[in-house]
CSV table of C-alpha atoms and ligand atoms in Angstrom, one decimal:
chain,number,residue,atom,x,y,z
A,152,UNK,CA,-34.1,0.3,-23.5
A,153,UNK,CA,-32.8,-3.1,-23.9
A,154,UNK,CA,-33.2,-5.8,-26.6
A,155,UNK,CA,-34.7,-8.8,-25.2
A,156,UNK,CA,-33.7,-12.2,-26.6
A,157,UNK,CA,-35.0,-15.5,-25.6
A,158,UNK,CA,-32.3,-18.1,-24.6
A,159,UNK,CA,-34.6,-21.1,-23.9
A,160,UNK,CA,-38.4,-21.4,-22.8
A,161,UNK,CA,-37.9,-19.7,-19.6
A,162,UNK,CA,-34.7,-17.7,-19.7
A,163,UNK,CA,-34.1,-14.4,-21.4
A,164,UNK,CA,-31.1,-12.0,-21.9
A,165,UNK,CA,-31.6,-8.4,-22.1
A,166,UNK,CA,-28.8,-6.6,-24.2
A,167,UNK,CA,-28.5,-3.2,-22.8
A,168,UNK,CA,-25.6,-1.6,-24.9
A,169,UNK,CA,-22.3,-2.7,-23.6
A,170,UNK,CA,-23.7,-4.7,-20.7
A,171,UNK,CA,-26.4,-7.6,-20.4
A,172,UNK,CA,-28.7,-9.0,-17.8
A,173,UNK,CA,-31.2,-11.8,-17.5
A,174,UNK,CA,-34.5,-13.1,-16.6
A,175,UNK,CA,-34.9,-16.6,-15.2
A,176,UNK,CA,-38.6,-17.9,-14.6
A,177,UNK,CA,-39.4,-21.0,-12.3
A,178,UNK,CA,-42.8,-22.5,-11.5
A,179,UNK,CA,-43.5,-20.0,-8.6
A,180,UNK,CA,-41.3,-16.9,-9.2
A,181,UNK,CA,-38.9,-15.2,-11.5
A,182,UNK,CA,-35.6,-13.5,-10.9
A,183,UNK,CA,-34.0,-10.6,-12.6
A,184,UNK,CA,-30.1,-11.0,-12.7
A,185,UNK,CA,-28.6,-7.5,-12.7
A,186,UNK,CA,-30.7,-4.6,-14.4
A,187,UNK,CA,-28.4,-3.0,-16.8
A,188,UNK,CA,-26.9,0.6,-17.5
A,189,UNK,CA,-29.9,2.4,-19.1
A,190,UNK,CA,-32.9,0.4,-18.3
A,191,UNK,CA,-35.0,2.2,-15.6
A,192,UNK,CA,-38.0,0.4,-16.7
A,193,UNK,CA,-36.4,-3.1,-16.4
A,194,UNK,CA,-39.2,-4.5,-14.2
A,195,UNK,CA,-41.9,-3.5,-16.7
A,196,UNK,CA,-40.1,-5.4,-19.4
A,197,UNK,CA,-39.9,-8.5,-17.2
A,198,UNK,CA,-43.6,-8.4,-16.6
A,199,UNK,CA,-44.2,-8.7,-20.2
A,200,UNK,CA,-42.4,-12.1,-20.1
A,201,UNK,CA,-44.0,-13.6,-17.1
A,202,UNK,CA,-46.9,-13.2,-14.7
A,203,UNK,CA,-44.9,-14.6,-12.0
A,204,UNK,CA,-43.6,-12.1,-9.2
A,205,UNK,CA,-40.0,-10.9,-10.1
A,206,UNK,CA,-37.3,-10.3,-7.7
A,207,UNK,CA,-34.1,-8.5,-8.2
A,208,UNK,CA,-30.7,-10.3,-7.5
A,209,UNK,CA,-27.3,-8.6,-8.4
A,210,UNK,CA,-24.1,-10.3,-9.3
A,211,UNK,CA,-22.4,-7.4,-7.8
A,212,UNK,CA,-22.9,-3.7,-7.1
A,213,UNK,CA,-21.3,-1.8,-10.0
A,214,UNK,CA,-23.5,0.9,-11.6
A,215,UNK,CA,-23.6,-0.5,-15.1
A,216,UNK,CA,-25.6,-3.4,-13.5
A,217,UNK,CA,-28.1,-1.5,-11.6
A,218,UNK,CA,-30.2,0.9,-13.7
A,219,UNK,CA,-33.6,-0.7,-12.9
A,220,UNK,CA,-32.9,-1.0,-9.2
A,221,UNK,CA,-35.5,1.6,-8.2
A,222,UNK,CA,-38.2,-0.5,-9.9
A,223,UNK,CA,-37.9,-2.9,-7.0
A,224,UNK,CA,-38.5,-2.5,-3.1
A,225,UNK,CA,-35.4,-4.8,-2.6
A,226,UNK,CA,-32.4,-6.3,-3.9
A,227,UNK,CA,-30.6,-9.5,-3.2
A,228,UNK,CA,-26.8,-8.8,-3.0
A,229,UNK,CA,-23.8,-10.1,-1.2
A,230,UNK,CA,-23.1,-8.0,2.0
A,231,UNK,CA,-19.4,-7.2,0.9
A,232,UNK,CA,-21.2,-5.0,-1.7
A,233,UNK,CA,-23.5,-3.3,0.6
A,234,UNK,CA,-21.1,-0.3,0.8
A,235,UNK,CA,-18.7,1.2,-1.8
A,236,UNK,CA,-20.7,0.4,-4.9
A,237,UNK,CA,-23.1,2.5,-6.9
A,238,UNK,CA,-26.0,0.2,-6.1
A,239,UNK,CA,-26.2,1.8,-2.6
A,240,UNK,CA,-25.1,5.3,-3.2
A,241,UNK,CA,-27.6,5.7,-6.1
A,242,UNK,CA,-30.6,3.9,-4.6
A,243,UNK,CA,-30.5,4.6,-1.0
A,244,UNK,CA,-34.3,3.6,-0.4
A,245,UNK,CA,-33.9,0.1,-1.6
A,246,UNK,CA,-33.8,-2.6,1.1
A,247,UNK,CA,-30.8,-4.8,0.7
A,248,UNK,CA,-31.2,-8.6,1.3
A,249,UNK,CA,-28.1,-10.6,2.2
A,250,UNK,CA,-26.9,-13.5,-0.1
A,251,UNK,CA,-24.6,-15.8,1.4
A,252,UNK,CA,-22.1,-18.3,-0.1
A,253,UNK,CA,-23.5,-21.8,-0.9
A,254,UNK,CA,-27.3,-20.7,-0.2
A,255,UNK,CA,-29.8,-21.9,-2.6
A,256,UNK,CA,-32.6,-19.8,-3.7
A,257,UNK,CA,-35.5,-21.8,-5.5
A,258,UNK,CA,-37.7,-20.3,-8.1
A,259,UNK,CA,-40.0,-23.3,-8.0
A,260,UNK,CA,-38.3,-26.5,-9.4
A,261,UNK,CA,-35.5,-24.3,-10.5
A,262,UNK,CA,-32.8,-24.0,-7.8
A,263,UNK,CA,-30.2,-21.2,-8.0
A,264,UNK,CA,-27.0,-21.7,-6.0
A,265,UNK,CA,-25.0,-18.6,-4.8
A,266,UNK,CA,-21.2,-18.8,-5.1
A,267,UNK,CA,-19.2,-15.9,-3.6
A,268,UNK,CA,-16.5,-15.0,-5.8
A,269,UNK,CA,-14.7,-11.8,-4.5
A,270,UNK,CA,-12.2,-10.2,-6.9
A,271,UNK,CA,-14.0,-7.9,-9.5
A,272,UNK,CA,-15.8,-6.5,-6.4
A,273,UNK,CA,-15.7,-7.8,-2.7
A,274,UNK,CA,-19.2,-9.0,-3.0
A,275,UNK,CA,-19.3,-10.5,-6.3
A,276,UNK,CA,-21.4,-13.8,-6.8
A,277,UNK,CA,-21.8,-16.3,-9.5
A,278,UNK,CA,-25.2,-17.9,-9.7
A,279,UNK,CA,-25.6,-21.6,-10.6
A,280,UNK,CA,-28.7,-22.6,-12.5
A,281,UNK,CA,-28.4,-26.1,-11.1
A,282,UNK,CA,-31.0,-28.0,-13.3
A,283,UNK,CA,-30.0,-26.2,-16.6
A,284,UNK,CA,-26.3,-26.7,-15.7
A,285,UNK,CA,-25.4,-22.9,-16.5
A,286,UNK,CA,-23.4,-20.6,-14.5
A,287,UNK,CA,-24.2,-16.8,-14.5
A,288,UNK,CA,-20.8,-15.1,-13.6
A,289,UNK,CA,-21.4,-11.5,-13.9
A,290,UNK,CA,-18.1,-9.7,-14.9
A,291,UNK,CA,-15.9,-12.3,-13.2
A,292,UNK,CA,-15.6,-14.6,-16.1
A,293,UNK,CA,-15.9,-13.0,-19.5
A,294,UNK,CA,-14.0,-12.2,-22.8
A,295,UNK,CA,-14.0,-8.5,-22.3
A,296,UNK,CA,-11.6,-6.3,-20.0
A,297,UNK,CA,-12.4,-7.0,-16.3
A,298,UNK,CA,-12.2,-4.2,-14.0
A,299,UNK,CA,-9.7,-4.7,-11.2
A,300,UNK,CA,-8.7,-1.1,-10.1
A,301,UNK,CA,-10.1,1.0,-7.3
A,302,UNK,CA,-11.2,0.6,-3.6
A,303,UNK,CA,-14.2,-1.8,-4.3
A,304,UNK,CA,-12.1,-4.5,-6.1
A,305,UNK,CA,-10.1,-7.4,-4.3
A,306,UNK,CA,-7.6,-8.6,-6.8
A,307,UNK,CA,-5.9,-10.6,-4.1
A,308,UNK,CA,-8.8,-12.9,-3.8
A,309,UNK,CA,-9.7,-13.2,-7.6
A,310,UNK,CA,-7.3,-16.4,-8.2
A,311,UNK,CA,-9.0,-18.3,-5.5
A,312,UNK,CA,-12.5,-17.3,-6.6
A,313,UNK,CA,-11.6,-18.6,-10.1
A,314,UNK,CA,-10.3,-21.8,-8.8
A,315,UNK,CA,-13.6,-22.1,-6.9
A,316,UNK,CA,-15.4,-21.9,-10.1
A,317,UNK,CA,-13.2,-24.3,-11.8
A,318,UNK,CA,-13.5,-26.9,-9.0
A,319,UNK,CA,-17.3,-27.0,-9.7
A,320,UNK,CA,-17.0,-27.4,-13.4
A,321,UNK,CA,-18.7,-30.8,-13.5
A,322,UNK,CA,-21.9,-28.8,-12.4
A,323,UNK,CA,-22.2,-26.6,-15.4
A,324,UNK,CA,-21.8,-26.9,-19.2
A,325,UNK,CA,-21.8,-23.0,-20.1
A,326,UNK,CA,-21.2,-19.8,-18.6
A,327,UNK,CA,-23.3,-16.6,-19.4
A,328,UNK,CA,-21.3,-13.3,-19.1
A,329,UNK,CA,-22.5,-9.8,-18.4
A,330,UNK,CA,-20.2,-8.3,-21.0
A,331,UNK,CA,-18.7,-9.1,-24.6
A,332,UNK,CA,-19.9,-12.6,-25.8
A,333,UNK,CA,-22.9,-13.7,-23.8
A,334,UNK,CA,-22.2,-17.5,-23.9
A,335,UNK,CA,-19.0,-19.1,-23.0
A,336,UNK,CA,-17.8,-22.8,-22.7
A,337,UNK,CA,-17.9,-24.4,-19.3
A,338,UNK,CA,-14.2,-24.4,-19.0
A,339,UNK,CA,-13.7,-20.6,-19.6
A,340,UNK,CA,-12.9,-19.9,-16.0
A,341,UNK,CA,-9.6,-22.0,-16.7
A,342,UNK,CA,-8.6,-19.6,-19.6
A,343,UNK,CA,-9.3,-16.6,-17.6
A,344,UNK,CA,-7.1,-18.1,-14.6
A,345,UNK,CA,-4.4,-18.9,-17.1
A,346,UNK,CA,-4.6,-15.2,-18.4
A,347,UNK,CA,-4.7,-13.8,-14.7
A,348,UNK,CA,-1.7,-15.8,-13.8
A,349,UNK,CA,0.4,-14.5,-16.8
A,350,UNK,CA,-0.6,-11.0,-15.9
A,351,UNK,CA,0.2,-11.2,-12.2
A,352,UNK,CA,3.4,-12.9,-13.0
A,353,UNK,CA,4.5,-10.1,-15.3
A,354,UNK,CA,4.4,-12.1,-18.5
A,355,UNK,CA,1.9,-9.9,-20.3
A,356,UNK,CA,2.7,-6.4,-21.5
A,357,UNK,CA,0.3,-3.6,-20.8
A,358,UNK,CA,-0.5,0.0,-22.0
A,359,UNK,CA,-1.4,2.9,-19.9
A,360,UNK,CA,-4.9,4.2,-20.6
A,361,UNK,CA,-7.1,6.8,-19.1
A,362,UNK,CA,-10.3,5.3,-17.8
A,363,UNK,CA,-12.9,7.9,-16.2
A,364,UNK,CA,-10.1,10.0,-15.1
A,365,UNK,CA,-8.0,7.1,-13.8
A,366,UNK,CA,-4.5,5.9,-15.2
A,367,UNK,CA,-4.7,2.3,-15.5
A,368,UNK,CA,-2.8,-0.5,-16.9
A,369,UNK,CA,-4.6,-2.2,-19.7
A,370,UNK,CA,-3.6,-5.9,-20.2
A,371,UNK,CA,-5.1,-7.9,-23.3
A,372,UNK,CA,-4.6,-11.6,-23.7
A,373,UNK,CA,-6.5,-13.9,-26.1
A,374,UNK,CA,-8.9,-15.0,-23.4
A,375,UNK,CA,-9.8,-11.7,-22.0
A,376,UNK,CA,-8.4,-8.5,-20.5
A,377,UNK,CA,-7.8,-6.7,-17.3
A,378,UNK,CA,-7.6,-3.1,-16.0
A,379,UNK,CA,-5.4,-2.8,-13.2
A,380,UNK,CA,-4.1,0.0,-10.9
B,307,ZN,ZN1,-20.0,-4.5,-15.6
């Protein structure tokens, strides 16, 4: 069960323990961006906010972003996360609708632009809420620790993905993250990139920790952290 907090007249965040997800309402329809870790009734909660039809769009396929998936008949997801993520192993009956880089989904006077940013997962996307000048970045830009270990990650592509977001900075003023602080300044991808460069250049020390049975390197910087193989 999530705590629902209004961000503006047609945008809400759902605080679901250590993760959050969002509902954005346009003039014709609404979208749920991710569906939390412990919120199997996510669609019912969204219906209390709007009478517009609600569809589900995921920033990526990790299990902590998918708990409401079975409320929906389909999920918009980048095809690079169609396999290998919990979203498809846990909810096999849900139809997967392909998102592509650069495509625009319009909620009715509220266009959303999809930006493919592989790294945290192969199919991670950010969503630009064009008129509101806000970027929903999933796990890829945040203050917490970003998971970068295991088969579904693509750390080699992460730097280019951050650079892609930085190149678009004139189009957004803030970033909404899925973990840790919910709202970050529009230049925060620069801080995460700086931290990632330091980590990959060996300038940050790490400690070995156990995460779900995996021995991983935990890096912590002033801006964010990373868990690496
Ligand atoms: Zn997550």
